[in-house]
mmCIF file of C-alpha atoms and ligand atoms in Angstrom:
data_model
loop_
_atom_site.group_PDB
_atom_site.id
_atom_site.type_symbol
_atom_site.label_atom_id
_atom_site.label_comp_id
_atom_site.label_asym_id
_atom_site.label_seq_id
_atom_site.Cartn_x
_atom_site.Cartn_y
_atom_site.Cartn_z
ATOM 1 C CA UNK A 1 -59.429 -31.580 -108.127
ATOM 2 C CA UNK A 2 -57.175 -32.734 -105.301
ATOM 3 C CA UNK A 3 -54.368 -35.310 -105.074
ATOM 4 C CA UNK A 4 -56.806 -37.675 -102.826
ATOM 5 C CA UNK A 5 -54.420 -38.963 -99.800
ATOM 6 C CA UNK A 6 -55.468 -41.461 -97.237
ATOM 7 C CA UNK A 7 -53.766 -41.735 -94.089
ATOM 8 C CA UNK A 8 -54.115 -41.815 -90.149
ATOM 9 C CA UNK A 9 -52.923 -38.160 -89.205
ATOM 10 C CA UNK A 10 -55.745 -36.546 -87.310
ATOM 11 C CA UNK A 11 -53.938 -33.184 -87.486
ATOM 12 C CA UNK A 12 -53.743 -33.347 -91.004
ATOM 13 C CA UNK A 13 -57.350 -33.705 -91.311
ATOM 14 C CA UNK A 14 -58.087 -31.043 -88.907
ATOM 15 C CA UNK A 15 -56.171 -28.741 -90.835
ATOM 16 C CA UNK A 16 -58.125 -29.200 -93.920
ATOM 17 C CA UNK A 17 -61.346 -29.094 -91.977
ATOM 18 C CA UNK A 18 -60.286 -25.846 -90.514
ATOM 19 C CA UNK A 19 -59.689 -24.281 -93.980
ATOM 20 C CA UNK A 20 -63.085 -24.978 -94.561
ATOM 21 C CA UNK A 21 -62.816 -28.164 -96.838
ATOM 22 C CA UNK A 22 -64.304 -31.995 -96.963
ATOM 23 C CA UNK A 23 -62.421 -34.715 -95.446
ATOM 24 C CA UNK A 24 -63.478 -38.830 -95.517
ATOM 25 C CA UNK A 25 -63.730 -39.572 -91.820
ATOM 26 C CA UNK A 26 -64.326 -43.152 -90.097
ATOM 27 C CA UNK A 27 -67.432 -43.701 -87.604
ATOM 28 C CA UNK A 28 -68.325 -47.179 -86.315
ATOM 29 C CA UNK A 29 -71.595 -47.302 -88.712
ATOM 30 C CA UNK A 30 -69.791 -46.043 -91.973
ATOM 31 C CA UNK A 31 -67.470 -43.441 -93.202
ATOM 32 C CA UNK A 32 -68.401 -39.442 -93.508
ATOM 33 C CA UNK A 33 -67.725 -36.953 -95.911
ATOM 34 C CA UNK A 34 -67.353 -34.259 -93.151
ATOM 35 C CA UNK A 35 -66.906 -30.372 -93.267
ATOM 36 C CA UNK A 36 -67.280 -27.793 -90.747
ATOM 37 C CA UNK A 37 -70.985 -27.821 -89.687
ATOM 38 C CA UNK A 38 -71.082 -24.093 -88.727
ATOM 39 C CA UNK A 39 -69.711 -22.856 -92.090
ATOM 40 C CA UNK A 40 -72.395 -22.743 -95.004
ATOM 41 C CA UNK A 41 -69.680 -22.550 -98.090
ATOM 42 C CA UNK A 42 -67.857 -25.826 -96.353
ATOM 43 C CA UNK A 43 -71.495 -27.288 -96.028
ATOM 44 C CA UNK A 44 -72.341 -26.841 -99.765
ATOM 45 C CA UNK A 45 -68.863 -28.411 -101.088
ATOM 46 C CA UNK A 46 -70.257 -31.694 -99.462
ATOM 47 C CA UNK A 47 -73.729 -31.506 -101.190
ATOM 48 C CA UNK A 48 -71.504 -30.775 -104.548
ATOM 49 C CA UNK A 49 -69.312 -33.822 -103.784
ATOM 50 C CA UNK A 50 -71.701 -36.030 -103.106
ATOM 51 C CA UNK A 51 -74.314 -34.956 -105.548
ATOM 52 C CA UNK A 52 -76.537 -34.888 -103.124
ATOM 53 C CA UNK A 53 -79.996 -32.759 -103.175
ATOM 54 C CA UNK A 54 -80.159 -29.981 -100.874
ATOM 55 C CA UNK A 55 -83.482 -31.071 -99.549
ATOM 56 C CA UNK A 56 -81.633 -34.204 -97.991
ATOM 57 C CA UNK A 57 -80.573 -32.740 -94.303
ATOM 58 C CA UNK A 58 -76.944 -33.651 -93.110
ATOM 59 C CA UNK A 59 -76.434 -35.356 -89.451
ATOM 60 C CA UNK A 60 -74.135 -33.058 -87.094
ATOM 61 C CA UNK A 61 -71.371 -34.779 -85.430
ATOM 62 C CA UNK A 62 -69.716 -33.960 -82.274
ATOM 63 C CA UNK A 63 -67.789 -35.528 -79.438
ATOM 64 C CA UNK A 64 -70.061 -34.822 -75.871
ATOM 65 C CA UNK A 65 -73.347 -34.231 -74.517
ATOM 66 C CA UNK A 66 -72.360 -30.850 -73.258
ATOM 67 C CA UNK A 67 -71.456 -29.760 -76.739
ATOM 68 C CA UNK A 68 -75.023 -31.456 -78.077
ATOM 69 C CA UNK A 69 -76.219 -28.222 -75.803
ATOM 70 C CA UNK A 70 -74.653 -25.589 -77.336
ATOM 71 C CA UNK A 71 -76.624 -26.254 -80.843
ATOM 72 C CA UNK A 72 -80.087 -27.779 -79.561
ATOM 73 C CA UNK A 73 -82.675 -25.880 -77.843
ATOM 74 C CA UNK A 74 -83.701 -28.537 -75.568
ATOM 75 C CA UNK A 75 -82.856 -32.664 -74.641
ATOM 76 C CA UNK A 76 -85.954 -34.577 -73.772
ATOM 77 C CA UNK A 77 -85.845 -36.329 -70.762
ATOM 78 C CA UNK A 78 -86.132 -40.022 -72.904
ATOM 79 C CA UNK A 79 -83.170 -38.724 -75.000
ATOM 80 C CA UNK A 80 -81.121 -37.663 -72.058
ATOM 81 C CA UNK A 81 -81.600 -41.172 -70.965
ATOM 82 C CA UNK A 82 -80.487 -42.714 -74.530
ATOM 83 C CA UNK A 83 -77.277 -40.515 -74.614
ATOM 84 C CA UNK A 84 -76.540 -41.934 -71.251
ATOM 85 C CA UNK A 85 -76.683 -45.386 -72.126
ATOM 86 C CA UNK A 86 -75.736 -45.499 -76.247
ATOM 87 C CA UNK A 87 -73.304 -42.155 -76.655
ATOM 88 C CA UNK A 88 -71.200 -42.201 -78.221
ATOM 89 C CA UNK A 89 -73.132 -44.982 -80.268
ATOM 90 C CA UNK A 90 -74.722 -45.659 -83.366
ATOM 91 C CA UNK A 91 -77.697 -43.264 -82.502
ATOM 92 C CA UNK A 92 -79.109 -40.140 -84.183
ATOM 93 C CA UNK A 93 -81.165 -37.630 -82.443
ATOM 94 C CA UNK A 94 -83.834 -35.167 -84.360
ATOM 95 C CA UNK A 95 -83.650 -32.373 -82.121
ATOM 96 C CA UNK A 96 -85.104 -28.666 -82.051
ATOM 97 C CA UNK A 97 -82.072 -26.587 -83.707
ATOM 98 C CA UNK A 98 -80.601 -23.324 -82.499
ATOM 99 C CA UNK A 99 -79.538 -20.446 -85.064
ATOM 100 C CA UNK A 100 -76.187 -21.186 -85.207
ATOM 101 C CA UNK A 101 -76.771 -24.334 -87.302
ATOM 102 C CA UNK A 102 -77.145 -23.159 -90.647
ATOM 103 C CA UNK A 103 -80.499 -23.980 -92.674
ATOM 104 C CA UNK A 104 -78.683 -25.814 -95.158
ATOM 105 C CA UNK A 105 -77.348 -28.660 -92.867
ATOM 106 C CA UNK A 106 -81.025 -28.999 -91.861
ATOM 107 C CA UNK A 107 -82.616 -28.444 -95.644
ATOM 108 C CA UNK A 108 -84.716 -25.534 -93.765
ATOM 109 C CA UNK A 109 -86.290 -27.801 -91.114
ATOM 110 C CA UNK A 110 -86.562 -26.634 -87.286
ATOM 111 C CA UNK A 111 -84.573 -30.112 -86.437
ATOM 112 C CA UNK A 112 -81.195 -30.815 -86.479
ATOM 113 C CA UNK A 113 -80.008 -34.559 -86.542
ATOM 114 C CA UNK A 114 -77.125 -35.334 -84.345
ATOM 115 C CA UNK A 115 -74.683 -37.972 -83.187
ATOM 116 C CA UNK A 116 -71.683 -38.995 -80.965
ATOM 117 C CA UNK A 117 -69.912 -41.330 -83.335
ATOM 118 C CA UNK A 118 -68.123 -44.102 -81.652
ATOM 119 C CA UNK A 119 -64.948 -44.067 -83.034
ATOM 120 C CA UNK A 120 -61.318 -43.123 -81.191
ATOM 121 C CA UNK A 121 -59.871 -41.494 -84.100
ATOM 122 C CA UNK A 122 -62.959 -39.269 -85.189
ATOM 123 C CA UNK A 123 -63.639 -38.424 -81.218
ATOM 124 C CA UNK A 124 -60.087 -37.002 -81.052
ATOM 125 C CA UNK A 125 -60.647 -35.161 -84.278
ATOM 126 C CA UNK A 126 -63.753 -33.779 -82.930
ATOM 127 C CA UNK A 127 -62.073 -32.549 -79.447
ATOM 128 C CA UNK A 128 -59.129 -30.936 -81.480
ATOM 129 C CA UNK A 129 -61.872 -28.655 -83.663
ATOM 130 C CA UNK A 130 -64.084 -25.847 -82.162
ATOM 131 C CA UNK A 131 -67.029 -26.749 -84.534
ATOM 132 C CA UNK A 132 -69.062 -29.615 -85.117
ATOM 133 C CA UNK A 133 -68.823 -31.671 -88.000
ATOM 134 C CA UNK A 134 -71.774 -32.492 -90.695
ATOM 135 C CA UNK A 135 -71.324 -35.445 -92.648
ATOM 136 C CA UNK A 136 -73.681 -37.835 -94.627
ATOM 137 C CA UNK A 137 -72.101 -41.047 -95.700
ATOM 138 C CA UNK A 138 -69.438 -40.438 -98.040
ATOM 139 C CA UNK A 139 -70.751 -41.919 -101.121
ATOM 140 C CA UNK A 140 -72.342 -40.715 -104.130
ATOM 141 C CA UNK A 141 -76.310 -40.158 -103.751
ATOM 142 C CA UNK A 142 -78.032 -42.753 -103.556
ATOM 143 C CA UNK A 143 -75.013 -45.575 -103.551
ATOM 144 C CA UNK A 144 -74.163 -48.063 -101.062
ATOM 145 C CA UNK A 145 -72.434 -46.392 -97.724
ATOM 146 C CA UNK A 146 -68.658 -47.122 -97.496
ATOM 147 C CA UNK A 147 -67.230 -48.971 -94.627
ATOM 148 C CA UNK A 148 -63.595 -48.825 -95.321
ATOM 149 C CA UNK A 149 -61.530 -45.644 -96.611
ATOM 150 C CA UNK A 150 -60.895 -47.791 -99.969
ATOM 151 C CA UNK A 151 -64.273 -47.461 -100.488
ATOM 152 C CA UNK A 152 -64.048 -43.667 -100.007
ATOM 153 C CA UNK A 153 -61.432 -43.367 -102.048
ATOM 154 C CA UNK A 154 -62.795 -45.522 -105.232
ATOM 155 C CA UNK A 155 -65.686 -42.931 -105.457
ATOM 156 C CA UNK A 156 -64.352 -39.832 -104.257
ATOM 157 C CA UNK A 157 -60.599 -39.662 -105.384
ATOM 158 C CA UNK A 158 -59.757 -36.634 -106.837
ATOM 159 C CA UNK A 159 -62.947 -34.886 -105.126
ATOM 160 C CA UNK A 160 -61.286 -34.455 -101.461
ATOM 161 C CA UNK A 161 -57.979 -33.687 -100.186
ATOM 162 C CA UNK A 162 -57.680 -36.251 -97.537
ATOM 163 C CA UNK A 163 -59.375 -39.354 -96.189
ATOM 164 C CA UNK A 164 -58.522 -40.524 -92.501
ATOM 165 C CA UNK A 165 -58.411 -43.957 -92.009
ATOM 166 C CA UNK A 166 -59.849 -45.677 -88.907
ATOM 167 C CA UNK A 167 -60.132 -49.384 -90.587
ATOM 168 C CA UNK A 168 -63.034 -51.190 -91.579
ATOM 169 C CA UNK A 169 -66.294 -49.849 -89.707
ATOM 170 C CA UNK A 170 -67.284 -51.985 -86.780
ATOM 171 C CA UNK A 171 -70.860 -51.698 -87.047
ATOM 172 C CA UNK A 172 -71.493 -51.606 -90.926
ATOM 173 C CA UNK A 173 -74.627 -49.941 -91.201
ATOM 174 C CA UNK A 174 -75.786 -46.339 -90.483
ATOM 175 C CA UNK A 175 -77.082 -45.130 -87.400
ATOM 176 C CA UNK A 176 -80.447 -45.518 -85.946
ATOM 177 C CA UNK A 177 -82.420 -42.414 -86.347
ATOM 178 C CA UNK A 178 -84.782 -41.309 -83.639
ATOM 179 C CA UNK A 179 -86.880 -38.406 -82.979
ATOM 180 C CA UNK A 180 -89.731 -37.264 -80.238
ATOM 181 C CA UNK A 181 -93.166 -36.624 -80.610
ATOM 182 C CA UNK A 182 -94.882 -35.189 -77.511
ATOM 183 C CA UNK A 183 -93.057 -37.861 -75.212
ATOM 184 C CA UNK A 184 -93.076 -40.770 -77.640
ATOM 185 C CA UNK A 185 -89.612 -41.993 -79.542
ATOM 186 C CA UNK A 186 -90.062 -42.425 -83.076
ATOM 187 C CA UNK A 187 -87.731 -44.582 -85.209
ATOM 188 C CA UNK A 188 -87.184 -42.678 -88.631
ATOM 189 C CA UNK A 189 -84.327 -45.123 -89.943
ATOM 190 C CA UNK A 190 -83.832 -48.422 -88.381
ATOM 191 C CA UNK A 191 -80.117 -48.858 -88.252
ATOM 192 C CA UNK A 192 -76.866 -50.122 -85.789
ATOM 193 C CA UNK A 193 -78.531 -49.620 -82.442
ATOM 194 C CA UNK A 194 -81.508 -51.962 -82.495
ATOM 195 C CA UNK A 195 -84.961 -51.511 -81.829
ATOM 196 C CA UNK A 196 -84.885 -53.662 -78.867
ATOM 197 C CA UNK A 197 -81.705 -51.386 -76.924
ATOM 198 C CA UNK A 198 -83.809 -48.677 -77.431
ATOM 199 C CA UNK A 199 -86.970 -49.674 -75.822
ATOM 200 C CA UNK A 200 -85.125 -51.115 -73.335
ATOM 201 C CA UNK A 201 -84.071 -47.442 -71.940
ATOM 202 C CA UNK A 202 -87.216 -45.522 -73.166
ATOM 203 C CA UNK A 203 -89.720 -48.119 -73.506
ATOM 204 C CA UNK A 204 -92.099 -49.023 -76.371
ATOM 205 C CA UNK A 205 -91.347 -47.024 -79.407
ATOM 206 C CA UNK A 206 -92.995 -46.258 -82.345
ATOM 207 C CA UNK A 207 -91.496 -47.038 -86.001
ATOM 208 C CA UNK A 208 -92.116 -44.790 -88.971
ATOM 209 C CA UNK A 209 -89.766 -45.809 -91.754
ATOM 210 C CA UNK A 210 -91.969 -46.126 -94.478
ATOM 211 C CA UNK A 211 -93.029 -42.511 -95.574
ATOM 212 C CA UNK A 212 -91.684 -41.786 -98.988
ATOM 213 C CA UNK A 213 -92.885 -39.152 -101.099
ATOM 214 C CA UNK A 214 -92.194 -36.660 -98.937
ATOM 215 C CA UNK A 215 -90.206 -38.334 -96.010
ATOM 216 C CA UNK A 216 -88.963 -36.549 -92.954
ATOM 217 C CA UNK A 217 -86.038 -38.689 -93.457
ATOM 218 C CA UNK A 218 -84.701 -38.831 -97.146
ATOM 219 C CA UNK A 219 -82.730 -41.757 -96.536
ATOM 220 C CA UNK A 220 -86.124 -43.350 -96.237
ATOM 221 C CA UNK A 221 -86.568 -42.961 -99.967
ATOM 222 C CA UNK A 222 -87.705 -46.090 -101.401
ATOM 223 C CA UNK A 223 -84.885 -46.832 -103.535
ATOM 224 C CA UNK A 224 -81.441 -45.686 -101.559
ATOM 225 C CA UNK A 225 -78.169 -47.716 -100.298
ATOM 226 C CA UNK A 226 -78.549 -49.114 -104.108
ATOM 227 C CA UNK A 227 -75.704 -51.029 -106.373
ATOM 228 C CA UNK A 228 -76.000 -50.357 -109.815
ATOM 229 C CA UNK A 229 -77.220 -54.048 -110.438
ATOM 230 C CA UNK A 230 -80.888 -55.095 -109.880
ATOM 231 C CA UNK A 231 -81.147 -56.545 -106.592
ATOM 232 C CA UNK A 232 -83.744 -59.237 -105.831
ATOM 233 C CA UNK A 233 -84.787 -59.171 -102.044
ATOM 234 C CA UNK A 234 -86.777 -62.033 -100.461
ATOM 235 C CA UNK A 235 -88.212 -63.671 -103.225
ATOM 236 C CA UNK A 236 -88.294 -66.981 -104.822
ATOM 237 C CA UNK A 237 -85.563 -68.287 -106.611
ATOM 238 C CA UNK A 238 -84.993 -67.695 -110.336
ATOM 239 C CA UNK A 239 -82.819 -70.209 -111.714
ATOM 240 C CA UNK A 240 -81.928 -68.571 -115.058
ATOM 241 C CA UNK A 241 -79.029 -66.235 -115.314
ATOM 242 C CA UNK A 242 -75.784 -65.449 -113.582
ATOM 243 C CA UNK A 243 -76.798 -64.670 -110.147
ATOM 244 C CA UNK A 244 -74.801 -63.537 -106.733
ATOM 245 C CA UNK A 245 -76.490 -64.519 -103.784
ATOM 246 C CA UNK A 246 -76.212 -62.836 -100.535
ATOM 247 C CA UNK A 247 -77.259 -65.038 -97.590
ATOM 248 C CA UNK A 248 -77.158 -65.068 -93.804
ATOM 249 C CA UNK A 249 -75.699 -68.260 -92.165
ATOM 250 C CA UNK A 250 -76.973 -71.152 -94.617
ATOM 251 C CA UNK A 251 -76.705 -71.739 -98.499
ATOM 252 C CA UNK A 252 -80.275 -71.567 -99.819
ATOM 253 C CA UNK A 253 -81.130 -74.010 -102.484
ATOM 254 C CA UNK A 254 -81.395 -73.224 -106.355
ATOM 255 C CA UNK A 255 -77.999 -71.485 -106.578
ATOM 256 C CA UNK A 256 -74.640 -72.971 -106.838
ATOM 257 C CA UNK A 257 -72.313 -72.711 -103.423
ATOM 258 C CA UNK A 258 -69.827 -70.951 -105.406
ATOM 259 C CA UNK A 259 -72.427 -68.043 -106.341
ATOM 260 C CA UNK A 260 -73.543 -67.656 -102.700
ATOM 261 C CA UNK A 261 -72.184 -65.484 -100.135
ATOM 262 C CA UNK A 262 -72.766 -66.072 -96.336
ATOM 263 C CA UNK A 263 -72.810 -62.649 -94.319
ATOM 264 C CA UNK A 264 -72.143 -64.760 -90.985
ATOM 265 C CA UNK A 265 -71.466 -68.771 -91.251
ATOM 266 C CA UNK A 266 -72.058 -68.440 -87.423
ATOM 267 C CA UNK A 267 -75.303 -66.690 -87.436
ATOM 268 C CA UNK A 268 -74.362 -63.497 -85.866
ATOM 269 C CA UNK A 269 -76.338 -60.911 -87.063
ATOM 270 C CA UNK A 270 -73.911 -57.505 -85.956
ATOM 271 C CA UNK A 271 -71.434 -59.792 -87.933
ATOM 272 C CA UNK A 272 -73.466 -59.961 -90.938
ATOM 273 C CA UNK A 273 -74.214 -56.233 -90.667
ATOM 274 C CA UNK A 274 -70.494 -55.524 -90.615
ATOM 275 C CA UNK A 275 -70.206 -57.231 -93.943
ATOM 276 C CA UNK A 276 -73.285 -56.424 -95.810
ATOM 277 C CA UNK A 277 -72.119 -53.117 -97.396
ATOM 278 C CA UNK A 278 -68.522 -54.776 -98.524
ATOM 279 C CA UNK A 279 -70.313 -57.683 -100.079
ATOM 280 C CA UNK A 280 -72.724 -55.463 -102.018
ATOM 281 C CA UNK A 281 -69.663 -53.743 -103.234
ATOM 282 C CA UNK A 282 -68.031 -56.606 -104.273
ATOM 283 C CA UNK A 283 -71.241 -58.259 -106.284
ATOM 284 C CA UNK A 284 -71.869 -55.090 -108.005
ATOM 285 C CA UNK A 285 -68.381 -55.035 -109.071
ATOM 286 C CA UNK A 286 -68.383 -58.740 -110.232
ATOM 287 C CA UNK A 287 -69.429 -60.561 -113.368
ATOM 288 C CA UNK A 288 -72.974 -61.648 -111.904
ATOM 289 C CA UNK A 289 -75.911 -60.377 -113.835
ATOM 290 C CA UNK A 290 -78.039 -59.724 -110.656
ATOM 291 C CA UNK A 291 -77.529 -60.179 -107.317
ATOM 292 C CA UNK A 292 -80.626 -62.121 -104.985
ATOM 293 C CA UNK A 293 -80.422 -61.337 -100.972
ATOM 294 C CA UNK A 294 -82.623 -63.309 -98.727
ATOM 295 C CA UNK A 295 -84.306 -61.670 -95.647
ATOM 296 C CA UNK A 296 -82.732 -61.713 -92.472
ATOM 297 C CA UNK A 297 -84.554 -62.604 -89.330
ATOM 298 C CA UNK A 298 -86.226 -59.359 -88.091
ATOM 299 C CA UNK A 299 -84.693 -58.868 -84.925
ATOM 300 C CA UNK A 300 -81.368 -56.880 -83.436
ATOM 301 C CA UNK A 301 -79.259 -55.446 -86.162
ATOM 302 C CA UNK A 302 -81.366 -57.784 -88.675
ATOM 303 C CA UNK A 303 -84.481 -55.312 -88.834
ATOM 304 C CA UNK A 304 -81.429 -52.597 -90.404
ATOM 305 C CA UNK A 305 -80.302 -55.132 -92.705
ATOM 306 C CA UNK A 306 -83.574 -56.179 -94.187
ATOM 307 C CA UNK A 307 -84.381 -52.441 -94.637
ATOM 308 C CA UNK A 308 -81.311 -51.640 -96.327
ATOM 309 C CA UNK A 309 -81.657 -54.806 -98.915
ATOM 310 C CA UNK A 310 -85.155 -53.748 -99.246
ATOM 311 C CA UNK A 311 -84.325 -50.032 -100.541
ATOM 312 C CA UNK A 312 -81.728 -51.355 -102.486
ATOM 313 C CA UNK A 313 -84.086 -53.627 -104.374
ATOM 314 C CA UNK A 314 -86.133 -50.532 -105.786
ATOM 315 C CA UNK A 315 -85.344 -49.435 -109.154
ATOM 316 C CA UNK A 316 -86.974 -45.735 -109.745
HETATM 317 O O1 TXA B 401 -74.151 -43.757 -89.587
HETATM 318 C C1 TXA B 401 -74.633 -42.645 -89.687
HETATM 319 O O2 TXA B 401 -75.668 -41.811 -89.439
HETATM 320 C C2 TXA B 401 -74.094 -41.835 -90.633
HETATM 321 C C3 TXA B 401 -72.467 -41.873 -90.169
HETATM 322 C C4 TXA B 401 -71.271 -40.970 -91.447
HETATM 323 O O3 TXA B 401 -72.663 -40.784 -89.154
HETATM 324 N N1 TXA B 401 -74.558 -40.878 -91.957
HETATM 325 C C5 TXA B 401 -75.153 -40.930 -92.425
HETATM 326 O O4 TXA B 401 -75.491 -39.922 -92.950
HETATM 327 O O5 TXA B 401 -75.717 -42.388 -92.597
HETATM 328 P P1 TXA B 401 -76.597 -39.546 -94.284
HETATM 329 O O6 TXA B 401 -76.420 -38.403 -94.595
HETATM 330 O O7 TXA B 401 -76.465 -40.608 -95.294
HETATM 331 O O8 TXA B 401 -77.743 -39.910 -93.873
HETATM 332 C C6 TXA B 401 -78.782 -39.194 -92.496
HETATM 333 C C7 TXA B 401 -80.000 -39.090 -92.698
HETATM 334 C C8 TXA B 401 -81.045 -38.739 -94.401
HETATM 335 O O9 TXA B 401 -81.763 -39.945 -94.683
HETATM 336 C C9 TXA B 401 -81.274 -37.598 -94.078
HETATM 337 O O10 TXA B 401 -82.469 -37.617 -94.412
HETATM 338 C C10 TXA B 401 -81.520 -37.660 -92.312
HETATM 339 O O11 TXA B 401 -80.488 -38.017 -91.788
HETATM 340 N N2 TXA B 401 -81.670 -36.342 -91.411
HETATM 341 C C11 TXA B 401 -80.716 -35.237 -91.422
HETATM 342 N N3 TXA B 401 -81.079 -34.528 -90.322
HETATM 343 C C12 TXA B 401 -82.451 -34.620 -90.490
HETATM 344 C C13 TXA B 401 -83.628 -33.450 -90.088
HETATM 345 N N4 TXA B 401 -83.330 -32.842 -89.056
HETATM 346 N N5 TXA B 401 -84.809 -34.254 -89.935
HETATM 347 C C14 TXA B 401 -84.962 -35.341 -90.352
HETATM 348 N N6 TXA B 401 -83.951 -36.062 -91.218
HETATM 349 C C15 TXA B 401 -83.079 -36.082 -91.144
HETATM 350 MG MG1 MG B 402 -76.353 -41.913 -96.934
#
């Protein structure tokens, strides 16, 4: 047990990480639960703290493209272009790993997921450390990802010594995960960097986010990112019972306005993404019996929002 402190002191966070402990860290997407990626015992603590199954590999966070070179074998041409365009940023690359990355981090896979988070405090922290940080989202396995330090504290207090507070996450959904087959870019998880932005640099991509029984990316399990309450996604209104509604920019018919939550009254998808998980958490802790969510426009960050709502709606 720890008395969990929340603060903005990078050197305190660094000291705990150097001692092999887990620390909550801000990123532009969601908060992460970080530990030394090169230290198996530290990485094991991440799995224990989150109740995460060992078959679900972790993303390794670092501060520069040069440092990525020290733990992957090669960086394909298209990955280099995407890194130039969007790193630091909400994109994760699956690349062939070097042996310095423990098998525990990758769940025995030959590839490691790497990303450079675009958050000033965490970039400074990574620069101070002489190791990269393995970090999944800082929530119990399967639950909604945290987008504020308080969300992390609400769920992990007592389990970690420190949460580095970097304010509310600016993007609000997890990074887009891509890999490479031959020369082709494959998107395995829709996320904070829009498909359109990736295609602008890398040309046409394939999207493979639906594997579920033995997923390449277990964040792609059919049920994930889920509130405890039943969530009904994109179906006709059910008028009975006490529902709370997640809508985009307009109230929908069939429910009282006071039960409805607009993620962006001005119709801005990045704003809607930024608000999504906070609103899901508020509704999960509120007194509605169930949550109804509309389908968002399937473009830009709307695709990632729809993906998360769909997975949140599956109960297995
Ligand atoms: O935005 C993000 O990516 C956040 C912040 C904290 O960086 N992290 C995050 O981590 O969402 P996590 O662990 O909640 O989700 C990472 C996903 C998991 O679905 C995992 O299965 C997949 O990445 N993944 C990690 N390494 C992989 C690999 N080598 N091959 C395939 N999928 C991998
Ligand atoms: Mg997660």
